[in-house]
Amino acid sequence: SYDVKMKRIDAARIFYLHRYGGIYLDLDFTCLKPFTKLALPSGVAVFSHQYPMHLVAKKSDAVANNFMATPPAHPLYGFLIRKLVLSARKSLLYATGPNFLTHGIVAFITKGGCNVEVYMQPGIYRGHWSKTNNLPCGNGTDAQIDFCSQWGNANASLLATFWTMTWKGVK
């Protein structure tokens, strides 16, 4: 019953990860290093953004939903699924997007939930979501990705995102 398609897409990520687990990446990412370089602790849901965990509660967009890694049936995802109905009529970012995810993680932890890790940048990727193509990766040409891989190695980033924001055009 979502009023826009992007809410259904965001919600589908949560259902899929709850059922199957795994690693979710938006399509505008490129890998700079193998995922074996990322510490994915057993039983832990992993996210990334630019703020340390103690600031997540103070920043409404602290945790992006463009990268998520989790084992199947992690309790955070069941918690988020139950919250989807309550947020359905809100704007996209608060209904199913990064603000929803951030608030959900904070509420889950506040209620005693555990095994959630939010990596500070540049552990997963680098660059704030409001800056379009602010990294040397540009638009993802082969030469830009080669340069970005070297840059990522120097800055400890596993991934690079091009922040194409194609979700803004989804009706």
PDB file of C-alpha atoms in Angstrom:
ATOM      1  CA  SER A   1       0.000   0.000   0.000  1.00  0.00           C
ATOM      2  CA  TYR A   2       2.976   2.324  -0.320  1.00  0.00           C
ATOM      3  CA  ASP A   3       2.251   5.455  -2.299  1.00  0.00           C
ATOM      4  CA  VAL A   4       5.554   5.432  -4.215  1.00  0.00           C
ATOM      5  CA  LYS A   5       7.495   2.587  -5.827  1.00  0.00           C
ATOM      6  CA  MET A   6      10.782   3.466  -4.086  1.00  0.00           C
ATOM      7  CA  LYS A   7       9.218   2.683  -0.696  1.00  0.00           C
ATOM      8  CA  ARG A   8       8.383  -0.815  -1.978  1.00  0.00           C
ATOM      9  CA  ILE A   9      11.956  -1.225  -3.236  1.00  0.00           C
ATOM     10  CA  ASP A  10      13.437  -0.111   0.102  1.00  0.00           C
ATOM     11  CA  ALA A  11      11.079  -2.396   2.031  1.00  0.00           C
ATOM     12  CA  ALA A  12      11.927  -5.334  -0.249  1.00  0.00           C
ATOM     13  CA  ARG A  13      15.600  -5.002   0.764  1.00  0.00           C
ATOM     14  CA  ILE A  14      14.632  -5.428   4.403  1.00  0.00           C
ATOM     15  CA  PHE A  15      12.445  -8.490   3.722  1.00  0.00           C
ATOM     16  CA  TYR A  16      15.080 -10.078   1.502  1.00  0.00           C
ATOM     17  CA  LEU A  17      17.901  -9.572   4.006  1.00  0.00           C
ATOM     18  CA  HIS A  18      15.735 -10.851   6.844  1.00  0.00           C
ATOM     19  CA  ARG A  19      14.938 -14.033   4.942  1.00  0.00           C
ATOM     20  CA  TYR A  20      18.225 -14.766   3.185  1.00  0.00           C
ATOM     21  CA  GLY A  21      20.882 -12.555   4.765  1.00  0.00           C
ATOM     22  CA  GLY A  22      23.876 -11.549   2.693  1.00  0.00           C
ATOM     23  CA  ILE A  23      25.346  -8.303   1.469  1.00  0.00           C
ATOM     24  CA  TYR A  24      23.229  -5.653  -0.219  1.00  0.00           C
ATOM     25  CA  LEU A  25      24.794  -2.873  -2.301  1.00  0.00           C
ATOM     26  CA  ASP A  26      23.105  -0.222  -4.411  1.00  0.00           C
ATOM     27  CA  LEU A  27      23.939  -0.532  -8.103  1.00  0.00           C
ATOM     28  CA  ASP A  28      26.019   2.648  -8.069  1.00  0.00           C
ATOM     29  CA  PHE A  29      28.823   1.043  -6.031  1.00  0.00           C
ATOM     30  CA  THR A  30      32.089  -0.408  -7.219  1.00  0.00           C
ATOM     31  CA  CYS A  31      34.303  -2.742  -5.211  1.00  0.00           C
ATOM     32  CA  LEU A  32      37.805  -1.461  -4.523  1.00  0.00           C
ATOM     33  CA  LYS A  33      38.894  -4.495  -2.487  1.00  0.00           C
ATOM     34  CA  PRO A  34      37.588  -8.017  -1.955  1.00  0.00           C
ATOM     35  CA  PHE A  35      34.923  -8.396   0.735  1.00  0.00           C
ATOM     36  CA  THR A  36      37.319 -10.686   2.579  1.00  0.00           C
ATOM     37  CA  LYS A  37      39.020  -7.457   3.695  1.00  0.00           C
ATOM     38  CA  LEU A  38      35.877  -6.475   5.619  1.00  0.00           C
ATOM     39  CA  ALA A  39      35.357  -7.801   9.111  1.00  0.00           C
ATOM     40  CA  LEU A  40      31.874  -9.323   9.053  1.00  0.00           C
ATOM     41  CA  PRO A  41      31.524 -10.737  12.549  1.00  0.00           C
ATOM     42  CA  SER A  42      29.327 -13.809  12.830  1.00  0.00           C
ATOM     43  CA  GLY A  43      25.741 -12.978  13.745  1.00  0.00           C
ATOM     44  CA  VAL A  44      26.181  -9.208  13.356  1.00  0.00           C
ATOM     45  CA  ALA A  45      24.253  -6.830  11.070  1.00  0.00           C
ATOM     46  CA  VAL A  46      26.729  -4.367   9.508  1.00  0.00           C
ATOM     47  CA  PHE A  47      26.049  -0.875   8.150  1.00  0.00           C
ATOM     48  CA  SER A  48      28.095   2.177   7.276  1.00  0.00           C
ATOM     49  CA  HIS A  49      28.042   5.907   7.384  1.00  0.00           C
ATOM     50  CA  GLN A  50      30.104   8.858   8.437  1.00  0.00           C
ATOM     51  CA  TYR A  51      29.200   9.096  12.100  1.00  0.00           C
ATOM     52  CA  PRO A  52      30.468   6.984  15.014  1.00  0.00           C
ATOM     53  CA  MET A  53      27.827   4.842  16.729  1.00  0.00           C
ATOM     54  CA  HIS A  54      27.415   7.227  19.683  1.00  0.00           C
ATOM     55  CA  LEU A  55      26.294   9.964  17.240  1.00  0.00           C
ATOM     56  CA  VAL A  56      23.858   7.809  15.265  1.00  0.00           C
ATOM     57  CA  ALA A  57      21.001   8.698  17.639  1.00  0.00           C
ATOM     58  CA  LYS A  58      21.654  12.409  17.030  1.00  0.00           C
ATOM     59  CA  LYS A  59      21.826  12.300  13.215  1.00  0.00           C
ATOM     60  CA  SER A  60      18.619  11.335  11.418  1.00  0.00           C
ATOM     61  CA  ASP A  61      20.432  10.245   8.234  1.00  0.00           C
ATOM     62  CA  ALA A  62      23.450   8.675   9.904  1.00  0.00           C
ATOM     63  CA  VAL A  63      23.004   5.172   8.488  1.00  0.00           C
ATOM     64  CA  ALA A  64      22.517   4.801   4.743  1.00  0.00           C
ATOM     65  CA  ASN A  65      20.515   1.893   3.332  1.00  0.00           C
ATOM     66  CA  ASN A  66      22.798   1.591   0.303  1.00  0.00           C
ATOM     67  CA  PHE A  67      25.076  -0.960   2.016  1.00  0.00           C
ATOM     68  CA  MET A  68      23.801  -3.614   4.434  1.00  0.00           C
ATOM     69  CA  ALA A  69      25.296  -6.958   5.437  1.00  0.00           C
ATOM     70  CA  THR A  70      23.598  -9.444   7.729  1.00  0.00           C
ATOM     71  CA  PRO A  71      23.089 -13.090   8.569  1.00  0.00           C
ATOM     72  CA  PRO A  72      19.629 -14.539   7.791  1.00  0.00           C
ATOM     73  CA  ALA A  73      16.882 -13.850  10.346  1.00  0.00           C
ATOM     74  CA  HIS A  74      18.847 -11.210  12.258  1.00  0.00           C
ATOM     75  CA  PRO A  75      16.377  -9.839  14.850  1.00  0.00           C
ATOM     76  CA  LEU A  76      16.964  -6.236  13.752  1.00  0.00           C
ATOM     77  CA  TYR A  77      15.260  -6.973  10.427  1.00  0.00           C
ATOM     78  CA  GLY A  78      12.199  -8.495  12.102  1.00  0.00           C
ATOM     79  CA  PHE A  79      12.072  -5.368  14.261  1.00  0.00           C
ATOM     80  CA  LEU A  80      12.288  -3.141  11.164  1.00  0.00           C
ATOM     81  CA  ILE A  81       9.598  -5.123   9.338  1.00  0.00           C
ATOM     82  CA  ARG A  82       7.176  -4.531  12.230  1.00  0.00           C
ATOM     83  CA  LYS A  83       7.944  -0.790  12.039  1.00  0.00           C
ATOM     84  CA  LEU A  84       7.277  -0.549   8.283  1.00  0.00           C
ATOM     85  CA  VAL A  85       3.495  -0.433   8.763  1.00  0.00           C
ATOM     86  CA  LEU A  86       3.785   2.450  11.214  1.00  0.00           C
ATOM     87  CA  SER A  87       5.883   4.541   8.856  1.00  0.00           C
ATOM     88  CA  ALA A  88       4.134   3.804   5.533  1.00  0.00           C
ATOM     89  CA  ARG A  89       2.525   7.249   5.127  1.00  0.00           C
ATOM     90  CA  LYS A  90       5.672   9.211   5.951  1.00  0.00           C
ATOM     91  CA  SER A  91       7.955  10.721   3.328  1.00  0.00           C
ATOM     92  CA  LEU A  92      10.295   8.289   1.549  1.00  0.00           C
ATOM     93  CA  LEU A  93      13.366   8.920   3.690  1.00  0.00           C
ATOM     94  CA  TYR A  94      11.363   8.395   6.918  1.00  0.00           C
ATOM     95  CA  ALA A  95       9.086   5.625   5.630  1.00  0.00           C
ATOM     96  CA  THR A  96      11.725   3.185   4.365  1.00  0.00           C
ATOM     97  CA  GLY A  97      14.927   5.108   3.618  1.00  0.00           C
ATOM     98  CA  PRO A  98      18.019   6.095   5.622  1.00  0.00           C
ATOM     99  CA  ASN A  99      16.099   8.050   8.266  1.00  0.00           C
ATOM    100  CA  PHE A 100      13.843   5.011   8.831  1.00  0.00           C
ATOM    101  CA  LEU A 101      16.875   2.734   9.071  1.00  0.00           C
ATOM    102  CA  THR A 102      18.751   5.057  11.445  1.00  0.00           C
ATOM    103  CA  HIS A 103      15.770   5.495  13.763  1.00  0.00           C
ATOM    104  CA  GLY A 104      15.069   1.749  13.615  1.00  0.00           C
ATOM    105  CA  ILE A 105      18.630   0.836  14.579  1.00  0.00           C
ATOM    106  CA  VAL A 106      18.597   3.333  17.459  1.00  0.00           C
ATOM    107  CA  ALA A 107      15.219   2.025  18.715  1.00  0.00           C
ATOM    108  CA  PHE A 108      16.375  -1.601  18.389  1.00  0.00           C
ATOM    109  CA  ILE A 109      19.542  -0.960  20.406  1.00  0.00           C
ATOM    110  CA  THR A 110      17.658   1.162  22.971  1.00  0.00           C
ATOM    111  CA  LYS A 111      15.268  -1.752  23.559  1.00  0.00           C
ATOM    112  CA  GLY A 112      18.209  -4.039  24.258  1.00  0.00           C
ATOM    113  CA  GLY A 113      18.887  -5.328  20.758  1.00  0.00           C
ATOM    114  CA  CYS A 114      22.459  -6.197  19.973  1.00  0.00           C
ATOM    115  CA  ASN A 115      24.802  -7.467  17.271  1.00  0.00           C
ATOM    116  CA  VAL A 116      24.558  -4.328  15.140  1.00  0.00           C
ATOM    117  CA  GLU A 117      27.711  -2.594  13.905  1.00  0.00           C
ATOM    118  CA  VAL A 118      27.842   0.764  12.122  1.00  0.00           C
ATOM    119  CA  TYR A 119      31.292   1.241  10.596  1.00  0.00           C
ATOM    120  CA  MET A 120      32.615   4.749  10.404  1.00  0.00           C
ATOM    121  CA  GLN A 121      33.868   5.937   7.065  1.00  0.00           C
ATOM    122  CA  PRO A 122      36.125   5.165   5.335  1.00  0.00           C
ATOM    123  CA  GLY A 123      35.800   1.547   6.533  1.00  0.00           C
ATOM    124  CA  ILE A 124      33.144   0.658   3.977  1.00  0.00           C
ATOM    125  CA  TYR A 125      33.050   3.700   1.700  1.00  0.00           C
ATOM    126  CA  ARG A 126      33.863   7.367   1.853  1.00  0.00           C
ATOM    127  CA  GLY A 127      31.830  10.450   1.040  1.00  0.00           C
ATOM    128  CA  HIS A 128      28.690  12.071   2.433  1.00  0.00           C
ATOM    129  CA  TRP A 129      25.449  11.235   0.641  1.00  0.00           C
ATOM    130  CA  SER A 130      24.595  14.856  -0.149  1.00  0.00           C
ATOM    131  CA  LYS A 131      27.693  15.373  -2.254  1.00  0.00           C
ATOM    132  CA  THR A 132      27.256  14.068  -5.772  1.00  0.00           C
ATOM    133  CA  ASN A 133      30.397  12.484  -7.219  1.00  0.00           C
ATOM    134  CA  ASN A 134      32.632  14.102  -4.625  1.00  0.00           C
ATOM    135  CA  LEU A 135      35.155  11.297  -4.926  1.00  0.00           C
ATOM    136  CA  PRO A 136      37.784  10.699  -7.586  1.00  0.00           C
ATOM    137  CA  CYS A 137      35.611   7.846  -8.885  1.00  0.00           C
ATOM    138  CA  GLY A 138      33.582  10.283 -10.974  1.00  0.00           C
ATOM    139  CA  ASN A 139      30.974   8.491 -13.045  1.00  0.00           C
ATOM    140  CA  GLY A 140      32.680   5.105 -13.031  1.00  0.00           C
ATOM    141  CA  THR A 141      34.721   5.002 -16.230  1.00  0.00           C
ATOM    142  CA  ASP A 142      37.436   2.324 -16.242  1.00  0.00           C
ATOM    143  CA  ALA A 143      40.152   4.961 -15.741  1.00  0.00           C
ATOM    144  CA  GLN A 144      38.228   6.576 -12.882  1.00  0.00           C
ATOM    145  CA  ILE A 145      37.672   3.203 -11.191  1.00  0.00           C
ATOM    146  CA  ASP A 146      41.388   2.359 -11.527  1.00  0.00           C
ATOM    147  CA  PHE A 147      42.297   5.704  -9.979  1.00  0.00           C
ATOM    148  CA  CYS A 148      39.600   5.272  -7.327  1.00  0.00           C
ATOM    149  CA  SER A 149      40.923   1.809  -6.423  1.00  0.00           C
ATOM    150  CA  GLN A 150      44.335   3.305  -5.704  1.00  0.00           C
ATOM    151  CA  TRP A 151      42.674   6.139  -3.790  1.00  0.00           C
ATOM    152  CA  GLY A 152      40.512   3.650  -1.853  1.00  0.00           C
ATOM    153  CA  ASN A 153      43.546   1.610  -0.871  1.00  0.00           C
ATOM    154  CA  ALA A 154      45.226   4.745   0.440  1.00  0.00           C
ATOM    155  CA  ASN A 155      42.080   5.676   2.401  1.00  0.00           C
ATOM    156  CA  ALA A 156      41.116   2.199   3.639  1.00  0.00           C
ATOM    157  CA  SER A 157      37.821   2.141   1.712  1.00  0.00           C
ATOM    158  CA  LEU A 158      36.350  -1.172   0.603  1.00  0.00           C
ATOM    159  CA  LEU A 159      33.827   0.347  -1.811  1.00  0.00           C
ATOM    160  CA  ALA A 160      33.168   3.534  -3.722  1.00  0.00           C
ATOM    161  CA  THR A 161      29.740   4.930  -4.453  1.00  0.00           C
ATOM    162  CA  PHE A 162      28.943   7.251  -7.313  1.00  0.00           C
ATOM    163  CA  TRP A 163      25.892   8.698  -5.524  1.00  0.00           C
ATOM    164  CA  THR A 164      23.871   8.706  -8.726  1.00  0.00           C
ATOM    165  CA  MET A 165      20.668   9.213  -6.689  1.00  0.00           C
ATOM    166  CA  THR A 166      18.590   7.459  -9.336  1.00  0.00           C
ATOM    167  CA  TRP A 167      16.017   6.768  -6.620  1.00  0.00           C
ATOM    168  CA  LYS A 168      14.898  10.388  -6.966  1.00  0.00           C
ATOM    169  CA  GLY A 169      13.484   9.580 -10.410  1.00  0.00           C
ATOM    170  CA  VAL A 170      11.564   6.454  -9.325  1.00  0.00           C
ATOM    171  CA  LYS A 171       7.825   7.110  -9.230  1.00  0.00           C
TER     172      LYS A 171
END
